[in-house]
Amino acid sequence: DAGITQSPRYKITETGRQVTLMCHQTWSHSYMFWYRQDLGHGLRLIYYSAAADITDKGEVPDGYVVSRSKTENFPLTLESATRSQTSVYFCAAGQGAYNEQFFGPGTRLTVL
Amino acid sequence: TQLLEQSPQFLSIQEGENLTVYCNSSSVFSSLQWYRQEPGEGPVLLVTVVTGGEVKKLKRLTFQFGDARKDSSLHITAAQPGDTGLYLCAGAYRYNQGGKLIFGQGTELSVKP
């Protein structure tokens, strides 16, 4: 039972390059989320999705694009990476009356 | 701005000591969750509390939801090095806002042997 997988786990890229972070859930949870975690800022919501083909902005969406053509996948794309996007990115899936979320192991992204 | 404030931000204690972490807000939540995150991993759900005044126990961890559902606490009895990690509280509002949670900034706990 894999739950949520993220790939790659580590990525180094250069400023201006496009990068896509993958997220896959083995459940069929309705909601999926992308967060970034930085020292001093905690978890900040980038984008979320309530179902396939339904996405919405979170707290810090600028510079990011998401899509959700299938319930189980929720890729996050950095269209033109900047150094300020160096961070640890977490994908989560959730559903239920209490909004419980289940997180992936994270992707550590470094933009040089 | 909807905020959940956690205190303390950092806590370093010796094995065997007790500790309490607080999570406070001016907003009412329909439920509140506690997560623990270990270095290099994603947060893991520990517990969900939903009723004002509710107390839940998970071995040496005791979670309480405030009567007014605006605050919560996590108490650890006889802390062990394995309890080391980042503890996050997260609240959900009464009316589902796209499944979103409001996260606190976290409490970094270090338990020394």
Short mmCIF file of C-alpha atoms in Angstrom, two decimals:
data_model
loop_
_atom_site.label_atom_id
_atom_site.label_comp_id
_atom_site.label_asym_id
_atom_site.label_seq_id
_atom_site.Cartn_x
_atom_site.Cartn_y
_atom_site.Cartn_z
CA ASP A 1 0.00 0.00 0.00
CA ALA A 2 2.11 2.90 -1.30
CA GLY A 3 -0.32 5.72 -0.43
CA ILE A 4 1.22 8.80 -1.95
CA THR A 5 4.39 8.79 -3.99
CA GLN A 6 6.35 11.78 -5.18
CA SER A 7 9.04 11.92 -7.80
CA PRO A 8 11.75 12.84 -8.02
CA ARG A 9 12.77 12.91 -4.35
CA TYR A 10 15.64 15.27 -5.11
CA LYS A 11 16.08 17.66 -8.01
CA ILE A 12 18.70 20.24 -8.87
CA THR A 13 17.92 22.59 -11.72
CA GLU A 14 18.96 25.95 -13.06
CA THR A 15 17.18 29.28 -13.11
CA GLY A 16 14.80 29.57 -16.04
CA ARG A 17 14.29 25.84 -16.62
CA GLN A 18 10.91 24.17 -16.51
CA VAL A 19 10.53 21.52 -13.82
CA THR A 20 7.67 19.13 -13.15
CA LEU A 21 7.16 17.42 -9.83
CA MET A 22 4.99 14.33 -9.89
CA CYS A 23 2.47 13.16 -7.32
CA HIS A 24 0.49 9.93 -7.42
CA GLN A 25 -1.99 8.45 -4.94
CA THR A 26 -3.01 4.81 -4.80
CA TRP A 27 -6.28 5.69 -3.10
CA SER A 28 -9.11 7.65 -4.77
CA HIS A 29 -9.19 10.61 -2.41
CA SER A 30 -11.05 13.56 -3.90
CA TYR A 31 -8.76 16.33 -2.74
CA MET A 32 -5.11 16.78 -3.56
CA PHE A 33 -2.77 19.52 -2.45
CA TRP A 34 0.67 20.94 -3.12
CA TYR A 35 2.58 22.65 -0.32
CA ARG A 36 6.02 24.12 -0.01
CA GLN A 37 7.89 24.05 3.27
CA ASP A 38 10.56 26.63 4.07
CA LEU A 39 12.30 27.48 7.31
CA GLY A 40 10.36 30.16 9.09
CA HIS A 41 7.25 29.78 6.91
CA GLY A 42 5.86 26.40 7.80
CA LEU A 43 3.67 24.70 5.21
CA ARG A 44 2.27 27.03 2.56
CA LEU A 45 -0.43 25.91 0.16
CA ILE A 46 0.44 26.40 -3.51
CA TYR A 47 -2.52 24.80 -5.33
CA TYR A 48 -5.23 22.33 -4.54
CA SER A 49 -7.76 20.25 -6.41
CA ALA A 50 -11.20 19.07 -5.34
CA ALA A 51 -11.53 16.52 -8.16
CA ALA A 52 -10.25 15.74 -11.63
CA ASP A 53 -10.24 18.88 -13.79
CA ILE A 54 -10.97 21.14 -10.79
CA THR A 55 -8.06 23.13 -9.42
CA ASP A 56 -7.71 26.32 -7.44
CA LYS A 57 -5.02 28.62 -6.15
CA GLY A 58 -3.69 28.50 -2.66
CA GLU A 59 -1.65 30.98 -0.71
CA VAL A 60 1.46 31.12 -2.96
CA PRO A 61 0.51 30.12 -6.55
CA ASP A 62 2.69 32.50 -8.57
CA GLY A 63 5.17 30.74 -10.84
CA TYR A 64 3.45 27.37 -10.57
CA VAL A 65 1.00 25.47 -12.77
CA VAL A 66 -1.00 22.36 -11.94
CA SER A 67 -3.26 19.96 -13.77
CA ARG A 68 -5.37 17.02 -12.74
CA SER A 69 -6.64 14.98 -15.65
CA LYS A 70 -6.89 11.82 -13.52
CA THR A 71 -7.99 11.54 -9.92
CA GLU A 72 -4.78 9.81 -8.87
CA ASN A 73 -2.25 12.22 -10.37
CA PHE A 74 -1.54 15.85 -9.54
CA PRO A 75 1.66 17.16 -11.17
CA LEU A 76 3.13 20.54 -10.25
CA THR A 77 5.09 22.47 -12.86
CA LEU A 78 7.46 25.34 -12.30
CA GLU A 79 7.30 27.09 -15.66
CA SER A 80 10.56 29.03 -15.29
CA ALA A 81 12.30 28.12 -12.07
CA THR A 82 13.69 30.86 -9.84
CA ARG A 83 16.03 30.63 -6.85
CA SER A 84 13.18 31.63 -4.55
CA GLN A 85 11.47 28.37 -5.51
CA THR A 86 14.21 26.36 -3.82
CA SER A 87 12.23 24.48 -1.20
CA VAL A 88 10.83 21.15 -0.09
CA TYR A 89 7.57 20.36 -1.85
CA PHE A 90 4.91 18.10 -0.37
CA CYS A 91 1.92 16.61 -2.07
CA ALA A 92 -1.06 15.51 0.02
CA ALA A 93 -4.37 13.79 -0.57
CA GLY A 94 -7.45 14.01 1.58
CA GLN A 95 -11.14 13.53 1.95
CA GLY A 96 -13.77 13.10 4.58
CA ALA A 97 -15.73 15.35 6.86
CA TYR A 98 -12.67 16.39 8.86
CA ASN A 99 -10.38 17.24 5.94
CA GLU A 100 -7.71 14.80 7.08
CA GLN A 101 -4.71 14.91 4.79
CA PHE A 102 -2.08 12.31 4.00
CA PHE A 103 1.27 13.49 2.81
CA GLY A 104 3.88 12.16 0.42
CA PRO A 105 7.58 11.97 1.35
CA GLY A 106 8.44 15.28 -0.34
CA THR A 107 10.66 16.53 -3.15
CA ARG A 108 13.68 18.60 -2.26
CA LEU A 109 14.19 21.08 -5.10
CA THR A 110 17.27 23.25 -5.49
CA VAL A 111 17.32 26.00 -8.11
CA LEU A 112 20.82 27.25 -8.88
CA THR B 1 -5.90 36.40 7.99
CA GLN B 2 -6.78 33.05 9.42
CA LEU B 3 -4.07 31.97 11.81
CA LEU B 4 -3.17 29.12 14.05
CA GLU B 5 -0.43 30.04 16.48
CA GLN B 6 1.68 27.32 18.03
CA SER B 7 3.86 27.67 21.08
CA PRO B 8 6.56 27.14 21.84
CA GLN B 9 8.29 27.17 18.46
CA PHE B 10 11.28 25.23 19.79
CA LEU B 11 11.57 22.88 22.74
CA SER B 12 14.65 20.98 23.86
CA ILE B 13 14.21 18.65 26.82
CA GLN B 14 15.77 15.63 28.49
CA GLU B 15 14.38 12.14 28.17
CA GLY B 16 11.73 11.48 30.81
CA GLU B 17 10.45 15.06 31.06
CA ASN B 18 6.87 16.08 30.35
CA LEU B 19 5.89 18.81 27.91
CA THR B 20 2.88 20.61 26.48
CA VAL B 21 2.50 22.22 23.07
CA TYR B 22 -0.25 24.75 22.48
CA CYS B 23 -2.20 25.65 19.36
CA ASN B 24 -4.38 28.78 19.53
CA SER B 25 -6.66 30.72 17.23
CA SER B 26 -9.37 33.35 17.38
CA SER B 27 -11.41 31.26 14.93
CA VAL B 28 -13.70 28.33 15.61
CA PHE B 29 -12.78 25.08 13.91
CA SER B 30 -15.00 22.15 13.07
CA SER B 31 -12.06 19.83 13.66
CA LEU B 32 -8.40 20.04 14.51
CA GLN B 33 -5.60 17.66 13.64
CA TRP B 34 -2.11 17.06 14.92
CA TYR B 35 0.67 15.87 12.67
CA ARG B 36 4.25 14.82 13.38
CA GLN B 37 7.01 15.27 10.85
CA GLU B 38 10.41 13.62 11.09
CA PRO B 39 13.44 14.95 9.20
CA GLY B 40 13.32 14.13 5.49
CA GLU B 41 9.74 12.89 5.60
CA GLY B 42 6.25 14.22 5.13
CA PRO B 43 3.89 15.03 8.02
CA VAL B 44 2.02 12.05 9.44
CA LEU B 45 -1.45 12.40 10.94
CA LEU B 46 -1.50 11.57 14.65
CA VAL B 47 -5.04 12.43 15.69
CA THR B 48 -8.20 14.36 14.82
CA VAL B 49 -10.35 16.00 17.50
CA VAL B 50 -13.82 17.21 16.62
CA THR B 51 -15.85 17.88 19.78
CA GLY B 52 -15.28 20.79 22.15
CA GLY B 53 -13.54 19.50 25.28
CA GLU B 54 -12.61 16.22 23.62
CA VAL B 55 -9.55 14.40 24.94
CA LYS B 56 -7.77 11.69 22.97
CA LYS B 57 -4.82 9.61 24.06
CA LEU B 58 -2.21 7.95 21.90
CA LYS B 59 0.13 6.04 24.23
CA ARG B 60 2.08 8.81 26.04
CA LEU B 61 0.51 11.61 23.96
CA THR B 62 -2.66 13.35 25.14
CA PHE B 63 -4.55 15.68 22.82
CA GLN B 64 -7.24 18.07 23.96
CA PHE B 65 -9.63 20.26 21.97
CA GLY B 66 -10.72 23.44 23.73
CA ASP B 67 -14.32 23.80 24.84
CA ALA B 68 -14.88 26.62 22.35
CA ARG B 69 -13.05 24.72 19.59
CA LYS B 70 -10.57 27.56 19.13
CA ASP B 71 -7.54 25.93 20.66
CA SER B 72 -5.86 22.61 21.30
CA SER B 73 -2.99 21.18 23.27
CA LEU B 74 -0.67 18.23 22.98
CA HIS B 75 0.85 16.83 26.16
CA ILE B 76 3.65 14.27 26.09
CA THR B 77 4.40 12.32 29.24
CA ALA B 78 7.90 10.97 29.87
CA ALA B 79 9.27 12.09 26.52
CA GLN B 80 11.61 9.77 24.67
CA PRO B 81 14.19 10.48 21.93
CA GLY B 82 11.81 8.85 19.45
CA ASP B 83 9.37 11.71 20.07
CA THR B 84 11.80 14.13 18.43
CA GLY B 85 10.31 15.89 15.44
CA LEU B 86 8.18 18.77 14.19
CA TYR B 87 4.65 18.83 15.57
CA LEU B 88 2.04 20.63 13.49
CA CYS B 89 -1.53 21.47 14.36
CA ALA B 90 -4.05 22.08 11.57
CA GLY B 91 -7.64 23.26 11.70
CA ALA B 92 -10.59 22.78 9.38
CA TYR B 93 -13.40 25.31 9.29
CA ARG B 94 -17.06 24.50 9.79
CA TYR B 95 -17.93 24.99 6.16
CA ASN B 96 -15.71 22.93 3.94
CA GLN B 97 -13.31 25.24 2.14
CA GLY B 98 -12.18 22.92 -0.57
CA GLY B 99 -10.83 20.44 1.92
CA LYS B 100 -8.22 22.97 3.00
CA LEU B 101 -6.56 23.07 6.38
CA ILE B 102 -5.02 25.97 8.24
CA PHE B 103 -1.62 24.90 9.55
CA GLY B 104 0.26 26.25 12.52
CA GLN B 105 3.95 27.08 12.15
CA GLY B 106 4.99 24.01 14.06
CA THR B 107 6.84 23.14 17.25
CA GLU B 108 10.31 21.67 16.83
CA LEU B 109 10.84 19.16 19.65
CA SER B 110 14.20 17.70 20.53
CA VAL B 111 14.40 15.04 23.22
CA LYS B 112 17.92 14.29 24.39
CA PRO B 113 18.85 10.93 25.90
#
